[in-house]
Structures are given as C-alpha cells and as structure tokens.
Amino acid sequence: MLSRVKNAITKINSLSKPNKLLILLLVAIIIVAVLISLDIIPKETVFPSSISPPKPEVEYEQQFKEFESEQQFKEFESEPLVYLESGACVGDNQEIPEGQCDENPECTAIGRQFNGCWHMLKGDEPDEGVRDTYKWGLFKKTAAGYESLV
C-alpha cells in the first residue's frame, strides 16, 4: 500500500504545473462532494437555492426601517398656512412688519390684507383661499429673510 502512494506521488511530481493544478482541483472537488454527501457541509452553503440576498433574521430591523421612513415622510408633509394672530396695520405703506413675526417662534409667514393690516400665519404652503385673502402681500419667513409667496 505504501509503495502505491509513493508511486502516485512520483507520477504527480513528474507532471507539469498545469496538470498538477488540474489534479489538485479535481481532488478538492471530490473532497467537497464527499463532505456534502455526508452532510458535513450543508448543501445550501455550496449550492444556494436563490441568488437574492439573505433576509435579516430579526424582524425588528425591518420594522424600525419602516418606522424611520414614515417619520421622514411626516417631516416633509406640508401644512397649509393658517391665521395665527394680527400684526401691524401700515395703511398704504409697503413696509413689511418683519419684527413681529420674527419675535413669534410659531410665525412662519406674514400676509397683507386689502386694508393694509398684516396677519401672522403659521404653516408651510398657502392654499387658494390664503392666496386670495393676502394677495396684497404674502411672505414666508426663511433663514435669509422673507420670500414672496404670491
């Protein structure tokens, strides 16, 4: 038996490098096949049934991601502009009474009525009714100042 092993090793050593690599590859494939057939290596490891990425085993990760995306969506939902309180009345003067809106943290916009009186508003987007009521001036408070919405 020992002489057969020595003869096999001698024959392998006499082969060229590509042939040695081919034999080594075949032996490795045979060893893997034997280990799979004996259930030492799970078949799913070598031959996956699907090519899709594995799903996380823990469900709360998916639930957290869904919750997080809902929160981000809610952050971007806009609220209509609504009356907050009365501001200054300036008559025909076109000056915007910025100071009053700046002092009120809830105030996000100011609108001028036909009589020259300004109202402080809160919300994000003006609807058609707000645009009609404040068509003489409607300004949204921004970090850079006031931006016209009409």
mmCIF file of C-alpha atoms in Angstrom:
data_model
loop_
_atom_site.group_PDB
_atom_site.id
_atom_site.type_symbol
_atom_site.label_atom_id
_atom_site.label_comp_id
_atom_site.label_asym_id
_atom_site.label_seq_id
_atom_site.Cartn_x
_atom_site.Cartn_y
_atom_site.Cartn_z
ATOM 1 C CA MET A 1 0.000 0.000 0.000
ATOM 2 C CA LEU A 2 2.809 2.404 0.895
ATOM 3 C CA SER A 3 4.551 1.694 -2.392
ATOM 4 C CA ARG A 4 1.391 2.642 -4.321
ATOM 5 C CA VAL A 5 1.248 6.002 -2.538
ATOM 6 C CA LYS A 6 4.946 6.586 -3.320
ATOM 7 C CA ASN A 7 4.356 5.706 -6.996
ATOM 8 C CA ALA A 8 1.371 8.096 -7.161
ATOM 9 C CA ILE A 9 3.390 10.917 -5.600
ATOM 10 C CA THR A 10 6.282 10.262 -8.005
ATOM 11 C CA LYS A 11 3.910 10.364 -11.006
ATOM 12 C CA ILE A 12 2.317 13.583 -9.762
ATOM 13 C CA ASN A 13 5.739 15.182 -9.251
ATOM 14 C CA SER A 14 6.723 14.290 -12.816
ATOM 15 C CA LEU A 15 3.695 16.134 -14.253
ATOM 16 C CA SER A 16 3.800 19.738 -15.492
ATOM 17 C CA LYS A 17 2.489 22.539 -13.267
ATOM 18 C CA PRO A 18 -0.853 22.962 -15.108
ATOM 19 C CA ASN A 19 -1.530 19.231 -14.829
ATOM 20 C CA LYS A 20 -0.651 19.275 -11.117
ATOM 21 C CA LEU A 21 -3.125 22.124 -10.566
ATOM 22 C CA LEU A 22 -5.807 20.245 -12.504
ATOM 23 C CA ILE A 23 -5.354 17.139 -10.367
ATOM 24 C CA LEU A 24 -5.380 19.233 -7.184
ATOM 25 C CA LEU A 25 -8.622 20.899 -8.325
ATOM 26 C CA LEU A 26 -10.250 17.533 -9.073
ATOM 27 C CA VAL A 27 -9.215 16.163 -5.672
ATOM 28 C CA ALA A 28 -10.666 19.262 -3.958
ATOM 29 C CA ILE A 29 -13.961 18.859 -5.837
ATOM 30 C CA ILE A 30 -14.154 15.191 -4.869
ATOM 31 C CA ILE A 31 -13.465 16.020 -1.207
ATOM 32 C CA VAL A 32 -16.191 18.709 -1.186
ATOM 33 C CA ALA A 33 -18.646 16.307 -2.850
ATOM 34 C CA VAL A 34 -17.947 13.653 -0.212
ATOM 35 C CA LEU A 35 -18.353 16.167 2.641
ATOM 36 C CA ILE A 36 -21.672 17.364 1.160
ATOM 37 C CA SER A 37 -22.959 13.815 0.747
ATOM 38 C CA LEU A 38 -22.101 13.091 4.392
ATOM 39 C CA ASP A 39 -23.909 16.323 5.449
ATOM 40 C CA ILE A 40 -20.741 17.688 6.990
ATOM 41 C CA ILE A 41 -21.020 20.727 4.710
ATOM 42 C CA PRO A 42 -24.647 21.881 4.177
ATOM 43 C CA LYS A 43 -25.664 21.712 0.515
ATOM 44 C CA GLU A 44 -27.185 25.229 0.764
ATOM 45 C CA THR A 45 -23.706 26.617 1.502
ATOM 46 C CA VAL A 46 -22.246 25.362 -1.772
ATOM 47 C CA PHE A 47 -25.376 25.496 -3.954
ATOM 48 C CA PRO A 48 -27.718 28.276 -2.720
ATOM 49 C CA SER A 49 -31.334 27.839 -3.784
ATOM 50 C CA SER A 50 -31.752 31.533 -4.601
ATOM 51 C CA ILE A 51 -29.455 34.314 -5.648
ATOM 52 C CA SER A 52 -31.288 37.004 -3.678
ATOM 53 C CA PRO A 53 -29.545 38.427 -0.616
ATOM 54 C CA PRO A 54 -30.482 36.750 2.647
ATOM 55 C CA LYS A 55 -33.289 38.377 4.597
ATOM 56 C CA PRO A 56 -32.475 39.535 8.111
ATOM 57 C CA GLU A 57 -33.462 37.031 10.731
ATOM 58 C CA VAL A 58 -34.533 39.713 13.156
ATOM 59 C CA GLU A 59 -37.873 41.286 12.181
ATOM 60 C CA TYR A 60 -37.490 44.390 14.300
ATOM 61 C CA GLU A 61 -34.793 45.712 11.932
ATOM 62 C CA GLN A 62 -37.340 45.834 9.101
ATOM 63 C CA GLN A 63 -39.988 47.343 11.364
ATOM 64 C CA PHE A 64 -37.515 50.004 12.504
ATOM 65 C CA LYS A 65 -36.669 50.880 8.897
ATOM 66 C CA GLU A 66 -40.375 51.221 8.047
ATOM 67 C CA PHE A 67 -40.945 53.401 11.119
ATOM 68 C CA GLU A 68 -37.918 55.529 10.240
ATOM 69 C CA SER A 69 -39.115 56.070 6.652
ATOM 70 C CA GLU A 70 -42.604 57.026 7.920
ATOM 71 C CA GLN A 71 -41.032 59.583 10.257
ATOM 72 C CA GLN A 72 -39.000 61.058 7.396
ATOM 73 C CA PHE A 73 -42.143 61.247 5.257
ATOM 74 C CA LYS A 74 -44.017 63.042 8.042
ATOM 75 C CA GLU A 75 -41.187 65.558 8.333
ATOM 76 C CA PHE A 76 -41.706 66.556 4.695
ATOM 77 C CA GLU A 77 -45.514 66.792 4.844
ATOM 78 C CA SER A 78 -46.517 70.401 4.411
ATOM 79 C CA GLU A 79 -49.230 72.100 6.431
ATOM 80 C CA PRO A 80 -51.438 74.823 4.958
ATOM 81 C CA LEU A 81 -50.927 78.382 6.145
ATOM 82 C CA VAL A 82 -53.448 79.384 8.813
ATOM 83 C CA TYR A 83 -54.114 82.596 10.753
ATOM 84 C CA LEU A 84 -52.026 82.889 13.907
ATOM 85 C CA GLU A 85 -52.673 86.459 15.112
ATOM 86 C CA SER A 86 -52.976 90.028 13.934
ATOM 87 C CA GLY A 87 -49.880 92.003 13.079
ATOM 88 C CA ALA A 88 -49.296 95.687 12.394
ATOM 89 C CA CYS A 89 -51.509 97.912 10.257
ATOM 90 C CA VAL A 90 -49.387 100.101 7.998
ATOM 91 C CA GLY A 91 -52.039 101.532 5.632
ATOM 92 C CA ASP A 92 -50.585 102.293 2.209
ATOM 93 C CA ASN A 93 -47.043 101.801 3.439
ATOM 94 C CA GLN A 94 -45.459 98.800 1.706
ATOM 95 C CA GLU A 95 -43.103 98.096 4.596
ATOM 96 C CA ILE A 96 -43.213 94.510 5.864
ATOM 97 C CA PRO A 97 -43.517 94.313 9.681
ATOM 98 C CA GLU A 98 -40.893 91.564 9.916
ATOM 99 C CA GLY A 99 -40.096 92.171 13.554
ATOM 100 C CA GLN A 100 -43.432 90.914 14.862
ATOM 101 C CA CYS A 101 -43.156 87.617 13.002
ATOM 102 C CA ASP A 102 -39.507 87.229 13.997
ATOM 103 C CA GLU A 103 -40.434 87.571 17.680
ATOM 104 C CA ASN A 104 -43.041 84.787 17.484
ATOM 105 C CA PRO A 105 -41.493 81.295 17.053
ATOM 106 C CA GLU A 106 -44.790 79.899 15.682
ATOM 107 C CA CYS A 107 -44.981 82.520 12.931
ATOM 108 C CA THR A 108 -43.761 81.146 9.596
ATOM 109 C CA ALA A 109 -45.298 83.713 7.230
ATOM 110 C CA ILE A 110 -46.996 87.099 7.098
ATOM 111 C CA GLY A 111 -49.839 88.214 4.854
ATOM 112 C CA ARG A 112 -51.180 91.698 3.994
ATOM 113 C CA GLN A 113 -54.916 92.274 3.645
ATOM 114 C CA PHE A 114 -56.637 94.851 1.393
ATOM 115 C CA ASN A 115 -56.856 97.344 4.306
ATOM 116 C CA GLY A 116 -53.092 97.370 4.848
ATOM 117 C CA CYS A 117 -53.155 95.247 8.009
ATOM 118 C CA TRP A 118 -50.780 92.323 8.281
ATOM 119 C CA HIS A 119 -51.581 88.940 9.810
ATOM 120 C CA MET A 120 -49.105 86.486 11.209
ATOM 121 C CA LEU A 121 -49.561 82.971 9.833
ATOM 122 C CA LYS A 122 -48.246 79.529 10.647
ATOM 123 C CA GLY A 123 -47.804 76.543 8.340
ATOM 124 C CA ASP A 124 -45.900 75.817 5.151
ATOM 125 C CA GLU A 125 -47.927 76.175 1.962
ATOM 126 C CA PRO A 126 -50.652 78.685 1.059
ATOM 127 C CA ASP A 127 -53.860 77.292 -0.414
ATOM 128 C CA GLU A 128 -56.036 79.222 -2.880
ATOM 129 C CA GLY A 129 -58.096 80.876 -0.117
ATOM 130 C CA VAL A 130 -54.998 82.192 1.652
ATOM 131 C CA ARG A 131 -53.588 83.476 -1.643
ATOM 132 C CA ASP A 132 -56.845 85.371 -2.319
ATOM 133 C CA THR A 133 -57.035 86.837 1.201
ATOM 134 C CA TYR A 134 -53.424 88.029 1.222
ATOM 135 C CA LYS A 135 -52.935 88.870 -2.470
ATOM 136 C CA TRP A 136 -51.583 92.299 -1.464
ATOM 137 C CA GLY A 137 -48.565 90.635 0.125
ATOM 138 C CA LEU A 138 -47.719 87.150 1.333
ATOM 139 C CA PHE A 139 -44.226 86.353 2.565
ATOM 140 C CA LYS A 140 -42.683 83.230 4.046
ATOM 141 C CA LYS A 141 -40.048 83.561 6.759
ATOM 142 C CA THR A 142 -36.724 81.964 5.739
ATOM 143 C CA ALA A 143 -33.235 81.941 7.185
ATOM 144 C CA ALA A 144 -32.217 84.623 4.675
ATOM 145 C CA GLY A 145 -35.214 86.900 5.309
ATOM 146 C CA TYR A 146 -38.680 86.919 3.720
ATOM 147 C CA GLU A 147 -39.570 85.267 0.428
ATOM 148 C CA SER A 148 -42.676 86.202 -1.576
ATOM 149 C CA LEU A 149 -45.346 83.506 -1.962
ATOM 150 C CA VAL A 150 -47.644 85.447 -4.304
#
